[in-house]
Tab-separated table of C-alpha atoms in Angstrom:
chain	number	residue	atom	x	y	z
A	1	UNK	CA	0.000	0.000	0.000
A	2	UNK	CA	2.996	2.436	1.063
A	3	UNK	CA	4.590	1.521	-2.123
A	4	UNK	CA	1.416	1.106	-4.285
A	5	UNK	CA	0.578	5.212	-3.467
A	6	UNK	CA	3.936	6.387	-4.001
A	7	UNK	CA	4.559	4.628	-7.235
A	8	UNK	CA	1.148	5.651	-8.281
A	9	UNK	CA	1.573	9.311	-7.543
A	10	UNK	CA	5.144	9.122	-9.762
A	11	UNK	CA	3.646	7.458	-12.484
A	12	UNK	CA	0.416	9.010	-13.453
A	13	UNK	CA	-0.211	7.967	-16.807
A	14	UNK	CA	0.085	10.611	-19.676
A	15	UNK	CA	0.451	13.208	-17.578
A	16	UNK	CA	-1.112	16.925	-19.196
A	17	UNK	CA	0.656	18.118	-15.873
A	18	UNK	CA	4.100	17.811	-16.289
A	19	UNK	CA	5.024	20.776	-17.464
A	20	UNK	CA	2.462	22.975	-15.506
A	21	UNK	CA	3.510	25.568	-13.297
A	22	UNK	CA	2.502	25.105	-8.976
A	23	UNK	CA	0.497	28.099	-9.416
A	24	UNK	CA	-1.428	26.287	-13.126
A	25	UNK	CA	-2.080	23.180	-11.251
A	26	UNK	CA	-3.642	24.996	-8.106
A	27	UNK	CA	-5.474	27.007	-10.397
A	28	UNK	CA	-6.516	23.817	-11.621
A	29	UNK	CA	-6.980	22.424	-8.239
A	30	UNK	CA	-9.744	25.158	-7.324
A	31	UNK	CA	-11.228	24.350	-10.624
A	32	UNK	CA	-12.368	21.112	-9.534
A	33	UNK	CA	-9.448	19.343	-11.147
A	34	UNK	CA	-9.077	15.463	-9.401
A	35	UNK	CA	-5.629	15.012	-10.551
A	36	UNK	CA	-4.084	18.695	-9.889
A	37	UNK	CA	-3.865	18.066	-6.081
A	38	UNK	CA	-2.062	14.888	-6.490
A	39	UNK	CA	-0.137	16.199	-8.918
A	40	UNK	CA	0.759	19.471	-6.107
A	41	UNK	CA	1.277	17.081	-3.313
A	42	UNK	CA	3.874	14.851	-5.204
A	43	UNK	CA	6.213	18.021	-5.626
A	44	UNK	CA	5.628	20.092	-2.404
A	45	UNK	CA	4.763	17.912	0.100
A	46	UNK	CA	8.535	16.059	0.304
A	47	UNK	CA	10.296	19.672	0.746
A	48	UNK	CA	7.389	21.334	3.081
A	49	UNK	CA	7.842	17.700	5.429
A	50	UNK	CA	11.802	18.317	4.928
A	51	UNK	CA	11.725	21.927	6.392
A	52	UNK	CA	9.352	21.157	9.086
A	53	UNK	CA	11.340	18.098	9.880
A	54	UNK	CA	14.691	20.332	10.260
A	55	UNK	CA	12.939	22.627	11.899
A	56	UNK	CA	11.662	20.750	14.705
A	57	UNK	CA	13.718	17.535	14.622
A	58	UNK	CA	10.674	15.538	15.516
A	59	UNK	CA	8.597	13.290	13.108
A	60	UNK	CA	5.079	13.548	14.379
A	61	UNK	CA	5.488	17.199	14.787
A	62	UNK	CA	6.742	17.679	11.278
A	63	UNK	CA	4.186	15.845	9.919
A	64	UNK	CA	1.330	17.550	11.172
A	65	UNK	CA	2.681	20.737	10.537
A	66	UNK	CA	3.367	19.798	7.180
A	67	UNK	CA	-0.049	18.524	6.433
A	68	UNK	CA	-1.285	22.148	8.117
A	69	UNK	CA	0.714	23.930	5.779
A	70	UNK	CA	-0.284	21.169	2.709
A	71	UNK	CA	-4.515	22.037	4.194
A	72	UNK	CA	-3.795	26.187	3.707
A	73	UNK	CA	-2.886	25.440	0.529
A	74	UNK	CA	-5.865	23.800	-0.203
A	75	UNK	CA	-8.235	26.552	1.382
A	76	UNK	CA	-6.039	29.392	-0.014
A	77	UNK	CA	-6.330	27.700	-3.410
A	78	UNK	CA	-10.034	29.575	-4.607
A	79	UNK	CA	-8.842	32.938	-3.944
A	80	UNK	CA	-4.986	32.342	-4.749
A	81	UNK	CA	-3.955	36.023	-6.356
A	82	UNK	CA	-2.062	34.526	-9.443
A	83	UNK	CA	1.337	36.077	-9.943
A	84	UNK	CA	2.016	38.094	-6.923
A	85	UNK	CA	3.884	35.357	-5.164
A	86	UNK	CA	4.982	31.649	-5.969
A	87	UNK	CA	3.728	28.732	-4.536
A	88	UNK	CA	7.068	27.480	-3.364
A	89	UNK	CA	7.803	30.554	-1.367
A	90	UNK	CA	4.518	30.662	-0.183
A	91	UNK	CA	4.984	27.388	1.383
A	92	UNK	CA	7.964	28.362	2.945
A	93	UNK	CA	6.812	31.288	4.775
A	94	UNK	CA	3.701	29.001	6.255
A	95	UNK	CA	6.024	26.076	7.157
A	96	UNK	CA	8.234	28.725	9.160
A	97	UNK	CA	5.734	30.115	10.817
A	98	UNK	CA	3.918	27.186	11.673
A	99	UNK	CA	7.333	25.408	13.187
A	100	UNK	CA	7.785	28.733	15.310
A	101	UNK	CA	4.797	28.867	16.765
A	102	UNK	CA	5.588	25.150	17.316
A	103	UNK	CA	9.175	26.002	19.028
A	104	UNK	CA	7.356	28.183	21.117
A	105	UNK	CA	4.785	26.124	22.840
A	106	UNK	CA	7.494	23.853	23.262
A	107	UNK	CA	9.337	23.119	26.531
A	108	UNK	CA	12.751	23.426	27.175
A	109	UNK	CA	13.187	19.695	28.117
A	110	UNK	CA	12.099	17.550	25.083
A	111	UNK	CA	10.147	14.347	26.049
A	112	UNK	CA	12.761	10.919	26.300
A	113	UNK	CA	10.405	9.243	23.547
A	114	UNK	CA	11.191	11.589	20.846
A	115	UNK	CA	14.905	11.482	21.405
A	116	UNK	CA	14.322	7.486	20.588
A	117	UNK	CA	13.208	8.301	16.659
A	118	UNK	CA	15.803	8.149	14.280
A	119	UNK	CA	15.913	10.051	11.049
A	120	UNK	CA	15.502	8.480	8.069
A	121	UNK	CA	18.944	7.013	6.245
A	122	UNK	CA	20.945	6.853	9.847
A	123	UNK	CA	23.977	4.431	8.982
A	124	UNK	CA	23.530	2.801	12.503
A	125	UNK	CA	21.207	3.074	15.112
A	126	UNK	CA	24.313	4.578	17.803
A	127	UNK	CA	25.379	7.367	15.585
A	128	UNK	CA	21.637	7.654	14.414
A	129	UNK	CA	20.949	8.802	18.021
A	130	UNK	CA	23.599	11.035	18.303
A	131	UNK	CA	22.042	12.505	14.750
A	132	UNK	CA	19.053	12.939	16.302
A	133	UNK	CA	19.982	13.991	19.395
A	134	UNK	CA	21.854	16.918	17.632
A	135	UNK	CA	19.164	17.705	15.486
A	136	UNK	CA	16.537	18.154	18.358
A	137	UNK	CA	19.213	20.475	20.487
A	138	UNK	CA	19.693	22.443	17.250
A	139	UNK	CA	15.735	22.881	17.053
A	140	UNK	CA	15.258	23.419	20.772
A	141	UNK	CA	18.076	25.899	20.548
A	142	UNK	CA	15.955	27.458	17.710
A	143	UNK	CA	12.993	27.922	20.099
A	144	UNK	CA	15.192	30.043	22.020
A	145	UNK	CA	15.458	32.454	19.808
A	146	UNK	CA	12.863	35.096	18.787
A	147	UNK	CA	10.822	33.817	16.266
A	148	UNK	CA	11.602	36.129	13.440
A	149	UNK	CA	15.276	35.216	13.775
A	150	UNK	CA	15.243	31.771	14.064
A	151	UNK	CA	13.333	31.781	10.877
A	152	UNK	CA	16.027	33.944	9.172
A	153	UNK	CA	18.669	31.276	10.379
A	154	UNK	CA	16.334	28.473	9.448
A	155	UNK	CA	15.197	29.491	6.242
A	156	UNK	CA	19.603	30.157	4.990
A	157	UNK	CA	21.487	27.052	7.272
A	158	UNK	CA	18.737	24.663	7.257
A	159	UNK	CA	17.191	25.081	3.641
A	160	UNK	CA	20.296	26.546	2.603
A	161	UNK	CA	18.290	29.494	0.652
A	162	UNK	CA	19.621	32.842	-0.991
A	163	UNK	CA	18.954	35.834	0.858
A	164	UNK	CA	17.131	37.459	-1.561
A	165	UNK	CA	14.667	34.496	-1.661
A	166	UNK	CA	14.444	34.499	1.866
A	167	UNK	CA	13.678	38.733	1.805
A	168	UNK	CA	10.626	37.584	-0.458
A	169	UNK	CA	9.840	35.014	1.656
A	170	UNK	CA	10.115	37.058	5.161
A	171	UNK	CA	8.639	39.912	3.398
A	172	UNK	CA	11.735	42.017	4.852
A	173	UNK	CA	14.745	43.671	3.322
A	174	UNK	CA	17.691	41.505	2.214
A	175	UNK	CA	19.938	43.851	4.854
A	176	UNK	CA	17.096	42.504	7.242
A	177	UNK	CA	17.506	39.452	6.368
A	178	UNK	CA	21.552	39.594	6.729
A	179	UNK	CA	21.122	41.336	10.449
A	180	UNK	CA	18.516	38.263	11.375
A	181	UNK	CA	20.968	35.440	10.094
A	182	UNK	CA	24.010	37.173	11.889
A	183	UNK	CA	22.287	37.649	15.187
A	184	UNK	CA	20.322	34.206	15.059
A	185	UNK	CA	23.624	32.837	14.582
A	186	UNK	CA	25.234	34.190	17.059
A	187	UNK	CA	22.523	33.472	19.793
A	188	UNK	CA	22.155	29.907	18.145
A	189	UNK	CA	26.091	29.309	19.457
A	190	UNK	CA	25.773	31.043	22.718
A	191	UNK	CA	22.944	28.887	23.507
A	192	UNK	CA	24.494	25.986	22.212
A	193	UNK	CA	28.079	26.633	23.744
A	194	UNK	CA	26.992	24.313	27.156
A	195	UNK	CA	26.000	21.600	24.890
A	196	UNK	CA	28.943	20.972	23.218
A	197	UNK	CA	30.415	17.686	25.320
A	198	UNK	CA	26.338	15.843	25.197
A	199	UNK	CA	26.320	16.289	21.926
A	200	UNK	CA	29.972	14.723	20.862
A	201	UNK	CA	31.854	18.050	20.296
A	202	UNK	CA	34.018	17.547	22.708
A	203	UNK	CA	36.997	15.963	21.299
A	204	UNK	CA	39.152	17.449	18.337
A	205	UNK	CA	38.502	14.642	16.065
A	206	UNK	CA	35.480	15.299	14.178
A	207	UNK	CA	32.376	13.652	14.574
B	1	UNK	CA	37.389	36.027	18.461
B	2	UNK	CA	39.025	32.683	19.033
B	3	UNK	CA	36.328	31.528	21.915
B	4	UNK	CA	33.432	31.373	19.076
B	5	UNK	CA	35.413	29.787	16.189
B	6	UNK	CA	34.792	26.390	17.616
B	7	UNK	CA	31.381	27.073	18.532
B	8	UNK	CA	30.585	28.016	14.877
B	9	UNK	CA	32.748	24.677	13.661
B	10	UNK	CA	29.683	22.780	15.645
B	11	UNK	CA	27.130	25.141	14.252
B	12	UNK	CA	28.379	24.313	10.782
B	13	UNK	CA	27.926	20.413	11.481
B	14	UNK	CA	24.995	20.776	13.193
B	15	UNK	CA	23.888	22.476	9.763
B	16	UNK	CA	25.105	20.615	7.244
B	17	UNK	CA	23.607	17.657	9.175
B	18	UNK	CA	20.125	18.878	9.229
B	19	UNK	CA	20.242	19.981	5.426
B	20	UNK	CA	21.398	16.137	4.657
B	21	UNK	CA	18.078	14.907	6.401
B	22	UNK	CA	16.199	14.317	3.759
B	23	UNK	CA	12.602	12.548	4.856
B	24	UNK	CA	10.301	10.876	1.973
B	25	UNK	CA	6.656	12.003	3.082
B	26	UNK	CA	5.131	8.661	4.430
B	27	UNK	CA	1.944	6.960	2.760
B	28	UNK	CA	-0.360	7.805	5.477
B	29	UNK	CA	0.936	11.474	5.467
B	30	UNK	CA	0.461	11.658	1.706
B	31	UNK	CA	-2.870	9.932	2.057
B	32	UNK	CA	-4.206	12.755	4.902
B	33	UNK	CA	-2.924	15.210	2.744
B	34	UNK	CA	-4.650	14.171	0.172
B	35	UNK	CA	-7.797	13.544	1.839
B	36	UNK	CA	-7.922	17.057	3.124
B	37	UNK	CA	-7.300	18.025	-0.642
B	38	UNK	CA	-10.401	16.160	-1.641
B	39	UNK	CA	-12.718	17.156	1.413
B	40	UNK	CA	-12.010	20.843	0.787
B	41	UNK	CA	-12.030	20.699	-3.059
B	42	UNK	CA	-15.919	19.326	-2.157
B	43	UNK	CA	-16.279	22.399	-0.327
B	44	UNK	CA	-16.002	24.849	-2.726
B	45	UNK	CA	-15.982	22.406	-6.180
B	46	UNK	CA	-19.878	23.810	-6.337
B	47	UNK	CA	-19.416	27.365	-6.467
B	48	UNK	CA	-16.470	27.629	-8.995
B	49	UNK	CA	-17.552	25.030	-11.010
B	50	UNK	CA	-21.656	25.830	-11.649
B	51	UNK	CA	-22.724	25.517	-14.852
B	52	UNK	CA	-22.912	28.681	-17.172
B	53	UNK	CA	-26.501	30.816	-16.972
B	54	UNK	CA	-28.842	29.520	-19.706
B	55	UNK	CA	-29.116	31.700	-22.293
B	56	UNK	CA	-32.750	32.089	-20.857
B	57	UNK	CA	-31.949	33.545	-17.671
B	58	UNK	CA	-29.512	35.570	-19.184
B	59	UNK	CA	-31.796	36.869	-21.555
B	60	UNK	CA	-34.119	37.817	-18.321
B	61	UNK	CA	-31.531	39.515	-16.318
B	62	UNK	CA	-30.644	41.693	-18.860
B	63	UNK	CA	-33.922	42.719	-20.231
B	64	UNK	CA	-34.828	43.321	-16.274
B	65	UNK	CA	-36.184	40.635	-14.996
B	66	UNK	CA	-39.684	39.276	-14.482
B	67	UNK	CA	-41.704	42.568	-14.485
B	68	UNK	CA	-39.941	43.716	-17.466
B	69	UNK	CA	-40.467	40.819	-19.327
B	70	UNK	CA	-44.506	40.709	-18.628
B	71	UNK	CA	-44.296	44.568	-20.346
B	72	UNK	CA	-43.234	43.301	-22.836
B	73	UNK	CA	-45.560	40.370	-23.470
B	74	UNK	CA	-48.402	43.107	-23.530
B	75	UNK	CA	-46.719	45.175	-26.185
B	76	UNK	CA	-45.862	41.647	-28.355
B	77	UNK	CA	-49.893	40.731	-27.967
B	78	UNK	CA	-51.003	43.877	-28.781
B	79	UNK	CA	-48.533	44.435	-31.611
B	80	UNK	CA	-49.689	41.083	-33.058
B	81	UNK	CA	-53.128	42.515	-32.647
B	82	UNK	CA	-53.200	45.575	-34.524
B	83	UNK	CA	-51.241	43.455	-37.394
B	84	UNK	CA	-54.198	41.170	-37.648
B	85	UNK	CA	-57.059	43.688	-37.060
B	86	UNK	CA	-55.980	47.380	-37.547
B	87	UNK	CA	-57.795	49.909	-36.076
B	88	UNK	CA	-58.692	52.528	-38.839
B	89	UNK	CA	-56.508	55.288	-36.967
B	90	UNK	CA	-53.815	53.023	-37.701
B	91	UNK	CA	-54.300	52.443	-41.620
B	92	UNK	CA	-54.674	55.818	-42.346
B	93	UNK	CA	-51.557	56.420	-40.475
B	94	UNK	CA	-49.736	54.137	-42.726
B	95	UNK	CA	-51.228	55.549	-45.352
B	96	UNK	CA	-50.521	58.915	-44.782
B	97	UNK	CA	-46.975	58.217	-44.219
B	98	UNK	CA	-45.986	55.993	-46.892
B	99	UNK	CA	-48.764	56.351	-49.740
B	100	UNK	CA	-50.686	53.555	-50.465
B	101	UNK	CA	-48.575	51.749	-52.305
B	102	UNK	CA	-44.965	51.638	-51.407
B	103	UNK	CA	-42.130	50.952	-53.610
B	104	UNK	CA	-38.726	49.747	-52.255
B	105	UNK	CA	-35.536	49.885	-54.513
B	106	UNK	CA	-32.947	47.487	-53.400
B	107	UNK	CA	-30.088	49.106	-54.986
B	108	UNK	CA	-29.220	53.189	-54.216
B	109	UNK	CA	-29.629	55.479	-57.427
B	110	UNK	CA	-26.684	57.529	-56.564
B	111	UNK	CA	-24.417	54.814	-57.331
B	112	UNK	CA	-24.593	55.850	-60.941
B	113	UNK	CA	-25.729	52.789	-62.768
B	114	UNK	CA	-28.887	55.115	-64.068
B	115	UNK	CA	-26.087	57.786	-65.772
B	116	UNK	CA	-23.993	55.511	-66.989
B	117	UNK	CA	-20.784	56.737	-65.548
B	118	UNK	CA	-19.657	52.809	-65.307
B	119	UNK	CA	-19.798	52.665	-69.070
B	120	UNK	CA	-16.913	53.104	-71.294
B	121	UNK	CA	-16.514	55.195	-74.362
């Protein structure tokens, strides 16, 4: 079944979609098209789950808030303006805000249970933990920060954007968005300094 | 500012190691998500996609609508009326205006077939 939907949703047969732009198949979507959401779920839902994951280093958690982000989408879809913003960086801004308001309901101490989930594509299940044990101090360190900055620092280290695309995104200046990153970054290490022996950092030798 | 340096080497890592977590979106997940897509295309499927106005109703709103159209019912009986049985006022009228018997050329004289511009020599 897990491999039946997948393979399905990569191999729609002769697909009038292929070429269509996010915005043409939402349009398309809100038009009562059956295939168009299929179709927009195939190509945004992997990246929206991959910032939300990175974001919060927790499964569950990602995955709700990426199929939150994936359900404005759908509602926004009717009365999407066409051509005053892409899809893509649409999603982006939602998933951001949605993991922030996330990081800040969240505790500082993260339950023991979600430390015990390893990512996806760990090489072994000791240096898995340690992965994940990384990647949930990075995103608890994130919730330490205000929100607009640890979007700025999550939207350029995590997803590894421009800052120009991240301006667009933010809806700020690009000098904004350079302040943001360099003062997220900063706090990000200050609050991370303590950590450094839990979390294997401790010895020269990397890793 | 050698005291951050190593601080931003483990920054870096911690990075680089979140932006090589890549996650495939689960079946489940995809099938929720696409549930939701299908539920709330439902919602509003009816609104954007009703079917056009018949020509009918559009012919109704634009004349004015129901009273508008019963106006002009009276005029069409009444116009169908005095064509079958005109009152005398009427025929004289006519009369009057156009002589009693009226002529209609289809083609203009002042093109200039009647001088014979169009012929040569």
């Amino acid at each position: 079944m897990a491999i039946g939907l997948a393979h399905s949703l990569m191999t729609l047969p002769s697909d009038p979609f292929a070429d269509a732009s996010d915005e043409a198949l939402l349009v398309a979507y809100a038009n009562g098209d059956r295939q168009a959401a299929a179709h927009l779920t195939a190509r945004l839902l992997p990246r929206v789950l991959g910032q939300a994951t990175r974001m919060l280093a927790h499964a569950a958690e990602a995955e709700d808030v990426a199929q939150d982000a994936m359900m404005r989408l759908w509602k926004i879809a009717p009365v999407w303006r066409q051509g005053e913003a892409q899809v893509s960086t649409w999603l982006y801004r939602v998933v951001a805000n949605l993991c922030t308001d996330r990081l800040r309901k969240r505790g500082r101490a993260m339950p023991l249970d979600q430390v015990a989930e390893p990512m996806d594509g760990a090489p072994s299940a000791l240096a898995g933990m340690q992965t994940q044990m990384r990647m949930t101090a990075l995103s608890d360190a994130l919730s330490q920060l205000p929100e607009r900055q640890a979007q700025a620092v999550s939207l350029r280290h995590l997803e590894g954007l421009a800052n120009p695309e991240i301006a667009q995104i933010m809806d700020i200046s690009v000098r904004s968005v350079e302040s943001l990153t360099a003062r997220g970054k900063r706090a990000l290490a200050n609050v991370l300094a303590g950590r450094k022996a839990e979390l294997g950092y401790d010895d020269d030798e990397p890793e | 500012m050698m005291m951050t340096n190593p601080n931003d080497d483990m920054l870096d890592d911690l990075f680089a190691t979140a932006r090589a977590g890549a996650r495939t979106p689960g079946d489940d997940l995809t099938a929720r998500v696409l549930a939701d897509a299908q539920t709330e295309q439902d919602n509003f499927a009816p609104l954007s996609r009703a079917k056009p106005p018949s020509l009918w109703f559009m012919m109704k709103d634009a004349l004015g609508g129901w009273p508008a159209l019963s106006g002009l019912a009276a005029a069409m009986v009444a116009g169908v009326w005095i064509g079958v049985a005109p009152p005398n006022a009427v025929q004289d009228l006519t009369a009057g205006l156009l002589g009693d018997e009226v002529s209609v050329g289809l083609m203009p004289l002042s093109y200039g077939f009647e001088t014979g511009a169009f012929i040569d020599g």
